[in-house]
Coordinates of C-alpha atoms and ligand atoms in Angstrom, one line a residue:
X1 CA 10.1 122.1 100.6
X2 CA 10.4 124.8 98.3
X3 CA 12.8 126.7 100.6
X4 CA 14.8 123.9 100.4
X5 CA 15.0 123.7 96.7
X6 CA 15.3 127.5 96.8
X7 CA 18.3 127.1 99.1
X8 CA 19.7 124.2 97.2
X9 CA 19.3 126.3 93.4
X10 CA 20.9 129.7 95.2
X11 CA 23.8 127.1 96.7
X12 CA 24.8 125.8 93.1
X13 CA 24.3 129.5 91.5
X14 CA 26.8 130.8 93.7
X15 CA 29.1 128.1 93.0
X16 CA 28.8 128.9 89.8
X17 CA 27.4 125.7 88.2
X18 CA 24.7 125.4 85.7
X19 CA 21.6 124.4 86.6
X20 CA 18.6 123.2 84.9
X21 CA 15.0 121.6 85.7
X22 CA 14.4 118.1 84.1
X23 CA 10.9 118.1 85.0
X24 CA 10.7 117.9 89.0
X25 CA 14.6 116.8 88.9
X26 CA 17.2 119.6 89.4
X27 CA 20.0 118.8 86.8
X28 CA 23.3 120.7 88.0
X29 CA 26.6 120.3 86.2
X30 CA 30.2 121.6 86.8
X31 CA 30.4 121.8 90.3
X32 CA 33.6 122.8 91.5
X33 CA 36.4 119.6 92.5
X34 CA 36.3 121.3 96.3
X35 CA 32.5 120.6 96.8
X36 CA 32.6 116.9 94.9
X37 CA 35.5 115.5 96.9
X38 CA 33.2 116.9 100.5
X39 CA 30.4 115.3 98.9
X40 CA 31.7 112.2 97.4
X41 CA 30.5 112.4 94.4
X42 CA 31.3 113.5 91.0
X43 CA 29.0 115.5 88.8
X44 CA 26.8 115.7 87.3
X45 CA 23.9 115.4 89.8
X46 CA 20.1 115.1 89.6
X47 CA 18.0 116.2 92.6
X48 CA 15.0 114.9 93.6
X49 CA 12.7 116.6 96.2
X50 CA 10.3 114.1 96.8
X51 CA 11.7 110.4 97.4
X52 CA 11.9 107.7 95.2
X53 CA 12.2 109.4 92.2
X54 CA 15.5 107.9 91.4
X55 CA 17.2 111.0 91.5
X56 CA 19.5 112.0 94.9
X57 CA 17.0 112.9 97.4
X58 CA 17.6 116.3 99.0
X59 CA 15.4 116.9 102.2
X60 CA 16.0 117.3 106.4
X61 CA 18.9 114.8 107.0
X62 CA 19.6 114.4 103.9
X63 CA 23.6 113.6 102.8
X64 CA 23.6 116.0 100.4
X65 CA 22.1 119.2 102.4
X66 CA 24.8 117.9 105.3
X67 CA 27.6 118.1 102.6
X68 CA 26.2 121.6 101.5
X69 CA 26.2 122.9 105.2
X70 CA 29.9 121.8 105.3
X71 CA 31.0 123.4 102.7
X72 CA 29.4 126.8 103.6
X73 CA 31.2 127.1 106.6
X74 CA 34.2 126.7 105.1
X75 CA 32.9 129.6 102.3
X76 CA 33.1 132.6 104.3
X77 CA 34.0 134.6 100.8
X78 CA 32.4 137.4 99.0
X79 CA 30.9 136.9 95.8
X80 CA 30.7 140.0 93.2
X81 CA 28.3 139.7 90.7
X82 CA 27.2 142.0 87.8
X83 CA 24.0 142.5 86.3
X84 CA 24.1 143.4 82.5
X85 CA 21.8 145.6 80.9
X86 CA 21.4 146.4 77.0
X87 CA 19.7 149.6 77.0
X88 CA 18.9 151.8 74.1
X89 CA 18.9 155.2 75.1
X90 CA 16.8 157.0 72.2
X91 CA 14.3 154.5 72.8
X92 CA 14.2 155.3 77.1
X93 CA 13.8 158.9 76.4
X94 CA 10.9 158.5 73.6
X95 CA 9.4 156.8 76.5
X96 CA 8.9 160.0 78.3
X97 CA 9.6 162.9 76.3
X98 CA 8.7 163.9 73.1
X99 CA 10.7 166.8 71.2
X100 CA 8.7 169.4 69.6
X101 CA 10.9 171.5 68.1
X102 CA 14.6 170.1 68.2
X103 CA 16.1 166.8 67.9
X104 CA 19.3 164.9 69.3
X105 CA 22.7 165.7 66.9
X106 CA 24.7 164.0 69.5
X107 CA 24.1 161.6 71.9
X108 CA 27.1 159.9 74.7
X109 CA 26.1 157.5 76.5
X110 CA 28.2 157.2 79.9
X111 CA 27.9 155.1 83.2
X112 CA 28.6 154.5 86.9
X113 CA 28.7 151.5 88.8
X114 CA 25.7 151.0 91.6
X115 CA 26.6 148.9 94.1
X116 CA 24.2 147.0 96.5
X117 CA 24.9 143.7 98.7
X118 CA 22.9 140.6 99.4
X119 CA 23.6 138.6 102.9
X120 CA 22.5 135.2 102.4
X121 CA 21.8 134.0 106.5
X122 CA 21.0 130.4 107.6
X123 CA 19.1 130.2 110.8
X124 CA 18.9 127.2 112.9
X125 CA 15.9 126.9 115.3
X126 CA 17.0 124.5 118.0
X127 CA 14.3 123.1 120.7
X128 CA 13.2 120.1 122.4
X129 CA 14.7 117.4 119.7
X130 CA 14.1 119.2 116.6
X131 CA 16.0 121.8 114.5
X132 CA 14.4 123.6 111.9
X133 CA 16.4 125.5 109.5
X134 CA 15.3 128.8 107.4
X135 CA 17.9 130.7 104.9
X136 CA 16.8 134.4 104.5
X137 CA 18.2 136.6 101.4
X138 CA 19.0 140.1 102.5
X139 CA 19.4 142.8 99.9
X140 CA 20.7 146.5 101.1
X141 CA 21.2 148.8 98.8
X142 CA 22.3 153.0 100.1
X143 CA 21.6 152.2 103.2
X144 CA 18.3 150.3 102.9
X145 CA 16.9 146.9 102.8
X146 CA 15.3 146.6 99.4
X147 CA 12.8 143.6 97.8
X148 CA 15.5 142.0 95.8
X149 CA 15.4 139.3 93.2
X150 CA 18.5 138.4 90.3
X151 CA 15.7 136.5 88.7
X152 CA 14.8 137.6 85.0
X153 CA 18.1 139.8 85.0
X154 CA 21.3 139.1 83.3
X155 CA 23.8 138.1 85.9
X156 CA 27.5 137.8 85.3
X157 CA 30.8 137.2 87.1
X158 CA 32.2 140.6 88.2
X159 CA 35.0 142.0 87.8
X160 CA 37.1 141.9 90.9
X161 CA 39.1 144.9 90.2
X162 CA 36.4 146.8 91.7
X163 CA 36.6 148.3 94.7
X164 CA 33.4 147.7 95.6
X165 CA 33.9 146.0 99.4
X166 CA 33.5 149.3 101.3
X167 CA 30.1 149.4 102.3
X168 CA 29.7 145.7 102.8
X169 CA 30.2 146.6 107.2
X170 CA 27.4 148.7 107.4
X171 CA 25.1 146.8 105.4
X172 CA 25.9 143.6 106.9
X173 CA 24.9 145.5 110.2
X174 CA 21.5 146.7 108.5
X175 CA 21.2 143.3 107.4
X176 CA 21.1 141.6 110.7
X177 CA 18.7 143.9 112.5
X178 CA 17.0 143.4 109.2
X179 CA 17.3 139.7 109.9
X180 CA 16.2 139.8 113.6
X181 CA 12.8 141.5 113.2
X182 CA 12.5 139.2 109.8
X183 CA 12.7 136.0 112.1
X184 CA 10.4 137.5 114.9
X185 CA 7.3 135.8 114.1
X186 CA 8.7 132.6 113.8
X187 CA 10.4 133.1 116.9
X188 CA 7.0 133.9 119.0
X189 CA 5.1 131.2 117.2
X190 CA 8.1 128.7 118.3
X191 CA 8.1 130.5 122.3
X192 CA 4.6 130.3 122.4
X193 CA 4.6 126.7 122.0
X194 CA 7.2 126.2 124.0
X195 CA 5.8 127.9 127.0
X196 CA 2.7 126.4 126.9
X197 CA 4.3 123.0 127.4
X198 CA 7.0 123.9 129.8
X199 CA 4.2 125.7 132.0
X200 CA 2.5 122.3 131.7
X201 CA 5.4 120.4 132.9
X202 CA 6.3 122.9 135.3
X203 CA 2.6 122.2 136.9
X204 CA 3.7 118.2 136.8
X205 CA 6.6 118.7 138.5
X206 CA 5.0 121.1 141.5
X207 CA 2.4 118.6 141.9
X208 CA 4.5 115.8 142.2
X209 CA 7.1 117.5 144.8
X210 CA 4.1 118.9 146.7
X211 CA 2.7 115.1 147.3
X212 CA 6.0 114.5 148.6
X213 CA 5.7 117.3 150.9
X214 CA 2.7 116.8 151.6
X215 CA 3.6 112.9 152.6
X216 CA 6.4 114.6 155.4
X217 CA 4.1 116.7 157.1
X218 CA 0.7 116.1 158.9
X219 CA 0.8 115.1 162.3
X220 CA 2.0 111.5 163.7
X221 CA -1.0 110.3 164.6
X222 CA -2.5 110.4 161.6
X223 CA 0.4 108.7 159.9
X224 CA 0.4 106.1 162.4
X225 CA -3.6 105.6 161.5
X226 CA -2.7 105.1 158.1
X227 CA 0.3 102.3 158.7
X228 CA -2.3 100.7 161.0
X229 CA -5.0 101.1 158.3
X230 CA -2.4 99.8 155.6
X231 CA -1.3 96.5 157.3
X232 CA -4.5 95.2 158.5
X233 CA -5.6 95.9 154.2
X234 CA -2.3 93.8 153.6
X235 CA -3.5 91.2 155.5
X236 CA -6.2 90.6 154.1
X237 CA -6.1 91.9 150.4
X238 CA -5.9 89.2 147.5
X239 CA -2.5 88.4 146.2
X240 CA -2.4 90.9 143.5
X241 CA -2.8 93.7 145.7
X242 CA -0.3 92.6 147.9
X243 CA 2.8 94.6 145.8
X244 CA 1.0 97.7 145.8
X245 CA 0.2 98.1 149.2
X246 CA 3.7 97.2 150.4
X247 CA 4.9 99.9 148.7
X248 CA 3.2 102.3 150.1
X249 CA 3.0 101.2 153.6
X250 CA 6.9 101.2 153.0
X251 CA 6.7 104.8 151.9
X252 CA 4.2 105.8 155.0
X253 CA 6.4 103.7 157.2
X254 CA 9.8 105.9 156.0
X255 CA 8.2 109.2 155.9
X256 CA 7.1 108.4 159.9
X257 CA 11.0 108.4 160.5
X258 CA 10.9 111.8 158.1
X259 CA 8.7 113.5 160.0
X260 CA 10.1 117.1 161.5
X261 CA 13.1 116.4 159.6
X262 CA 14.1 119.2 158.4
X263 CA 17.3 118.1 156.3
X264 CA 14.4 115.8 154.5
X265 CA 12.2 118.7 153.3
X266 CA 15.3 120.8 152.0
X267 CA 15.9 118.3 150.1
X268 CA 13.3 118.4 148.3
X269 CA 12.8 121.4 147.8
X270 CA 16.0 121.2 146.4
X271 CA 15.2 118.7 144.2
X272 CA 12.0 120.2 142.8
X273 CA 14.5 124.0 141.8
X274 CA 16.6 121.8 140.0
X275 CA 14.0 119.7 138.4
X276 CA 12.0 122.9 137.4
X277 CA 14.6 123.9 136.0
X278 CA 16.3 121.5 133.9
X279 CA 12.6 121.4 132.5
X280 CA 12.9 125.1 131.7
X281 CA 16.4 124.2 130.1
X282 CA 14.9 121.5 127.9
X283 CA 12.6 124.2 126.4
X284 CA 14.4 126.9 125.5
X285 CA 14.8 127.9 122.4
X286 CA 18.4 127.9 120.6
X287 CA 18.8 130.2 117.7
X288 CA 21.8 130.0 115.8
X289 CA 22.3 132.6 112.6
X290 CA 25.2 131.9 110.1
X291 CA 26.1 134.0 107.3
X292 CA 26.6 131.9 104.5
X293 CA 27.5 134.0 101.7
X294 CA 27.9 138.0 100.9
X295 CA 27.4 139.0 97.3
X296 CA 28.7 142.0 96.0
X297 CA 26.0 143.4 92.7
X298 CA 26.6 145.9 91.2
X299 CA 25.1 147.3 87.7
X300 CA 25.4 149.8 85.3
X301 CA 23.2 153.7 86.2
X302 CA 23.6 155.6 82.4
X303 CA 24.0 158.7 81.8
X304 CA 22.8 160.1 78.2
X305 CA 24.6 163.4 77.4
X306 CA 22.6 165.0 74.9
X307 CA 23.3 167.2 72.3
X308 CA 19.8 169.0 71.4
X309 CA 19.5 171.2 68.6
X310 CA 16.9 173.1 66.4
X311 CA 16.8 175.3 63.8
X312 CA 18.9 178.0 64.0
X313 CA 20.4 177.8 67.5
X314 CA 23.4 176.8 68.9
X315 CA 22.2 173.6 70.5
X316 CA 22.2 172.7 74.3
X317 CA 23.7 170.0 76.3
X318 CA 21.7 168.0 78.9
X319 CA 22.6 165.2 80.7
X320 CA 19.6 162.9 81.4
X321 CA 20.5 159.5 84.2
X322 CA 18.6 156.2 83.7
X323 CA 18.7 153.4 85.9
X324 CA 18.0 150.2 84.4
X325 CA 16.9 148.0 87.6
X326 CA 14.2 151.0 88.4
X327 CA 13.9 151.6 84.6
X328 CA 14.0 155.5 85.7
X329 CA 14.9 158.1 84.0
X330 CA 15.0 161.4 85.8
X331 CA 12.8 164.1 83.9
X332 CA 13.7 167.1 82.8
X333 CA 11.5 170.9 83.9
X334 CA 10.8 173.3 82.3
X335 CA 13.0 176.3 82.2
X336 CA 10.7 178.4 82.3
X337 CA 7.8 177.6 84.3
X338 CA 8.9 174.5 85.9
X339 CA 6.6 172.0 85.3
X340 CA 7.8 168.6 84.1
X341 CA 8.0 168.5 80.5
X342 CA 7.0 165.8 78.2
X343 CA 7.2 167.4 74.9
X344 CA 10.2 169.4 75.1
X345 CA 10.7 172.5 73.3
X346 CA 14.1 174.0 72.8
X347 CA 14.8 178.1 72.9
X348 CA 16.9 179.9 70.1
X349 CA 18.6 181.0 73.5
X350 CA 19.2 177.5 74.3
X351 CA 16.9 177.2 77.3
X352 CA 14.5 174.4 77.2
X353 CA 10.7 175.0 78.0
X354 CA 7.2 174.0 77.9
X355 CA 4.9 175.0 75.0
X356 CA 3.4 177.5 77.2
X357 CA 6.5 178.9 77.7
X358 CA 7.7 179.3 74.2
X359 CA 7.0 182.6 72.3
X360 CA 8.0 184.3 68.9
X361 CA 9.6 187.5 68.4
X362 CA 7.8 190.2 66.9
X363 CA 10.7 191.0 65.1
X364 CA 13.0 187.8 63.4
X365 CA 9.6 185.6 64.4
X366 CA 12.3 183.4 66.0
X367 CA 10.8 181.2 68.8
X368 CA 12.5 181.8 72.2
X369 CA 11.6 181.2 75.9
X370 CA 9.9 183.7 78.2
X371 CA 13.3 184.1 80.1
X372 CA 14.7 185.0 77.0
X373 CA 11.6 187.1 76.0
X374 CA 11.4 190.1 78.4
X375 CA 11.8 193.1 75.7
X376 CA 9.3 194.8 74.0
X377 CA 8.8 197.7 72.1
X378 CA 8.0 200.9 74.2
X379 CA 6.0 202.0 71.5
X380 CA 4.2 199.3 69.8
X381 CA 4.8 196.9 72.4
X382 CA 5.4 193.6 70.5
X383 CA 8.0 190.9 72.5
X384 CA 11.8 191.7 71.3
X385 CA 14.2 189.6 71.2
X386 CA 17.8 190.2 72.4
X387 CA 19.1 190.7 68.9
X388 CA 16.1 192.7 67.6
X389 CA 16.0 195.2 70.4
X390 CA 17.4 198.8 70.4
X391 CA 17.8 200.9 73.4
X392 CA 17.1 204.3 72.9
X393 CA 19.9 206.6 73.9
X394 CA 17.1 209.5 74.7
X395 CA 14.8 207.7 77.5
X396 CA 16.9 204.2 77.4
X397 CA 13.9 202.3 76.8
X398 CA 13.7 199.3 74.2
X399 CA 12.1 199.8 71.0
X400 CA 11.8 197.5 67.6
X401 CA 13.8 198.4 64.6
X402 CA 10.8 200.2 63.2
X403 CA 10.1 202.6 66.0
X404 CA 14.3 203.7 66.3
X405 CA 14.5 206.9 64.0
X406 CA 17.9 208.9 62.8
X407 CA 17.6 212.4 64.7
X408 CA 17.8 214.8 61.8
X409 CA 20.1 217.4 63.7
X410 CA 22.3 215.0 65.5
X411 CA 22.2 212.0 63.4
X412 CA 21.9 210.0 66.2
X413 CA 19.4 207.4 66.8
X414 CA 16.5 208.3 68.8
X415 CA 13.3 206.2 69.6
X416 CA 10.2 208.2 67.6
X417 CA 8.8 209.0 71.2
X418 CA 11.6 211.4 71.5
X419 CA 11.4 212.8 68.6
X420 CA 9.4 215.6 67.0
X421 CA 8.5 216.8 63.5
X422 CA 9.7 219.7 62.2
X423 CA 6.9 221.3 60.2
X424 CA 9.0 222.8 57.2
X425 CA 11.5 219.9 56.6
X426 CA 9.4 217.0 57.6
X427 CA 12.5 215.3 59.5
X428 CA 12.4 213.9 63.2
X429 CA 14.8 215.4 65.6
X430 CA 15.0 215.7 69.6
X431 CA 12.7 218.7 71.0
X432 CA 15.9 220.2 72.2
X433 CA 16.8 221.0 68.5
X434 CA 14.0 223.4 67.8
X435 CA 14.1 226.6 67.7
X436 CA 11.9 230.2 66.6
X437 CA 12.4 230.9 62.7
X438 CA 11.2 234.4 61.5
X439 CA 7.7 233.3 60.7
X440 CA 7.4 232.6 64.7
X441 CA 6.8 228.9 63.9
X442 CA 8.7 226.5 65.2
X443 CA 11.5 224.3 63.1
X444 CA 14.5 222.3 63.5
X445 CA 17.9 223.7 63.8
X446 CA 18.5 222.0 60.0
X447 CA 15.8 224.4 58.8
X448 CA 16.7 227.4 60.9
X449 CA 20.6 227.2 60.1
X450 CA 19.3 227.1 56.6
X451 CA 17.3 230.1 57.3
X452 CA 20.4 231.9 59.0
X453 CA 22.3 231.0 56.0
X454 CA 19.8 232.4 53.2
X455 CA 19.8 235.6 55.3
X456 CA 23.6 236.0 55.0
X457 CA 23.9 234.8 51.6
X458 CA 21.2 237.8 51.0
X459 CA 22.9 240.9 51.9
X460 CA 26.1 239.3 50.5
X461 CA 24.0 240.0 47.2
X462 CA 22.6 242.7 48.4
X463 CA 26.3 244.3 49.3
X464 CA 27.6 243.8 45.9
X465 CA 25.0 245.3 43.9
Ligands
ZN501 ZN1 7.0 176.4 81.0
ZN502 ZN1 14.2 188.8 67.2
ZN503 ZN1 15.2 181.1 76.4
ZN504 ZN1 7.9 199.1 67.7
ZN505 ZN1 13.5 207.4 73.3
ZN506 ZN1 13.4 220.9 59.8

């Protein structure tokens, strides 16, 4: 029964009408002129599944289900449908990530169309005198059958501007094997049944047709004892009896002139093939599928382009997808590590990381990733960001603002691991710029030309006097 009323809700659906439960009547309205005029009658119409509840009965046989059967041969067409969702995208995304240290500035929200189809299929079981009937929904959506149900969702006239028939021959082939396996239990419990009865028949029938053979053969004499046996009963047997015997001392008396004839006994053997199987005929089993209706649905997948920003940075872009009919929204990793994230921390470099992953720079204390991270200091070794570090032009390593020095000779900068102190000036300068003064110690090439110079300015005065 309720496959029935399911059948008889989906029918009116598709057709558009409204329909609506008046306690255990089905009250549908605006049903199309095409379906009225088969059924002869105008709408509205209250259902009734259960007789005598003053309503139109719908069951087996009844007018209406007949009229609805009609009318869906002649339907052959596609229906597209469109599920609508309202979806707030801030609210998905606080669902699964948290942000630590940024927030959204911008937020587009943009979407695709995902299509699926549903086969609606009414299969007729046919057998001995009855015909059972079973409609099967059939949803296929990339390629798969999926558990489908429109109930609890939205559903509106599509727009049939879409292209959206392409798949439709491949899953209406995925459908029907779909179909097949779907029907296979019924179809055993029905064959088993069957079998058993036509085996039963089948054992009838052999019996009967070998009494007949039976009847043919033996030898003469025998018969002949029996016809003797038979009339001499007849004589003497009340009134009653009389019919019964005659027959059968008429069939004795006919298979006597049957006897050794051949033509006889092909005959029936004959007889018994064709009765066999006309008995096998009578229980088979018919089964008749009929697409009634192909729906196209389709529905909105979003995607949320994000604008993220913190303090200080540039902001980064990501593009999160949610799917409303699997309420998914694909996560986002770690940059870094790449663990899924669900407090989401954002790098001054843009890059968007775990709390693990997120470090400061010694220098500007900015907070960065460890991708972005990899300097530090060759001499005090605290992490460097790409703005704070120097490279020293001496060994080429990295080194913070603190450890770079001004070469006192060269007045080039110089990391303080490649410098040296000059003992009379106190400056820094490369090794290379050291040289002997007259004391023997050794100094800077600052302090030595100024030892050079005091020496010429010396004799100069020395000259003059
Ligand atoms: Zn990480
Ligand atoms: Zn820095
Ligand atoms: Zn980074
Ligand atoms: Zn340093
Ligand atoms: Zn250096
Ligand atoms: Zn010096």
């Amino acid at each position: 029964m309720d496959q029935i009323k399911k059948f008889v809700i989906e029918f009116f659906k598709n057709l558009k009408c409204s329909v609506s439960l008046d306690g255990e009547v089905l009250v549908v309205e605006n049903v199309p002129k095409s379906f009225e005029d088969l059924f002869g009658k105008e709408s509205p119409y209250r259902l009734g599944f259960e007789s005598g509840t003053g309503a139109i009965f719908v069951g087996k046989g009844s007018s209406l289900l007949a009229a609805m059967t009609k009318y869906l041969e002649g339907a052959g067409k596609t229906t597209l449908l469109k599920i609508d969702f309202d979806v707030d995208p801030e609210k998905e995304i606080s669902k699964v990530l948290s942000l630590k240290n940024c927030e959204i500035s911008n937020l587009v929200k943009k979407h695709k169309n995902n299509f699926f189809s549903r086969f609606t299929f009414m299969t007729t079981f046919r057998y001995l005198n009855e015909s059972e009937q079973i409609v099967n929904e059939i949803y296929v959506h990339n390629g798969e059958v999926v558990d489908g149900d429109l109930g609890g969702y939205n559903v509106v006239e599509g727009d049939s501007d879409l292209s959206s028939g392409e798949h439709i021959g491949g899953d209406y082939d995925i459908a029907k094997v779909f179909l097949k396996g779907a029907l296979q239990d019924k179809t055993s419990e029905i064959s088993k049944v069957l079998g058993d009865k036509v085996e039963k028949e089948i054992e009838r029938i052999n019996l009967h047709y070998g009494n007949l053979l039976g009847e043919l053969g033996g030898d003469l004499n025998g018969q002949l004892e029996k016809v003797k046996k038979l009339e001499l009963e007849l004589r003497m047997a009340e009134d009653s009896e009389k019919d019964g015997l005659r027959i059968r001392l008429d069939r004795l008396r006919k298979g006597l002139v049957k006897v050794g004839d051949d033509n006889a006994r092909d005959k029936i053997l004959k007889e018994q093939k064709f009765t066999v199987k006309d008995a096998m005929h009578k229980h088979s089993l018919g089964i008749d599928n009929k697409l009634v209706n192909t729906t196209v649905i389709y529905y909105p997948v979003f995607t949320f382009n994000l604008l993220l920003k913190g303090d200080g940075t540039s902001g980064r872009y990501i593009d999160m997808i949610y799917d409303p009919l699997t309420k998914s929204l694909n996560q986002v990793d770690c940059e870094g590590c790449g663990t899924r994230l669900n407090v989401l921390n954002l790098c001054s470099g843009g890059h968007i990381c775990c709390g693990n992953c997120l470090r400061k720079c010694g220098e500007c204390c900015e907070q960065f990733c460890v991708k972005c991270l990899t300097r530090s200091c060759s001499c005090c070794g605290k992490a460097l960001c790409k703005n704070c570090s120097r490279m020293c032009l001496g060994c080429g390593k990295n080194v913070c603002e603190n450890h770079m020095r001004v070469d006192c000779v060269s007045g080039e900068d110089r990391c303080v691991n490649c410098l040296r102190a000059c003992m009379r000036c106190h400056g820094l300068s490369s090794p290379k710029f050291f040289g002997e003064a007259m004391d023997g110690s050794k100094v800077c090439q600052k302090c030595l030309g100024a030892e050079r110079r005091g020496k010429v300015v010396e004799s100069i005065f020395r000259d003059r006097n």
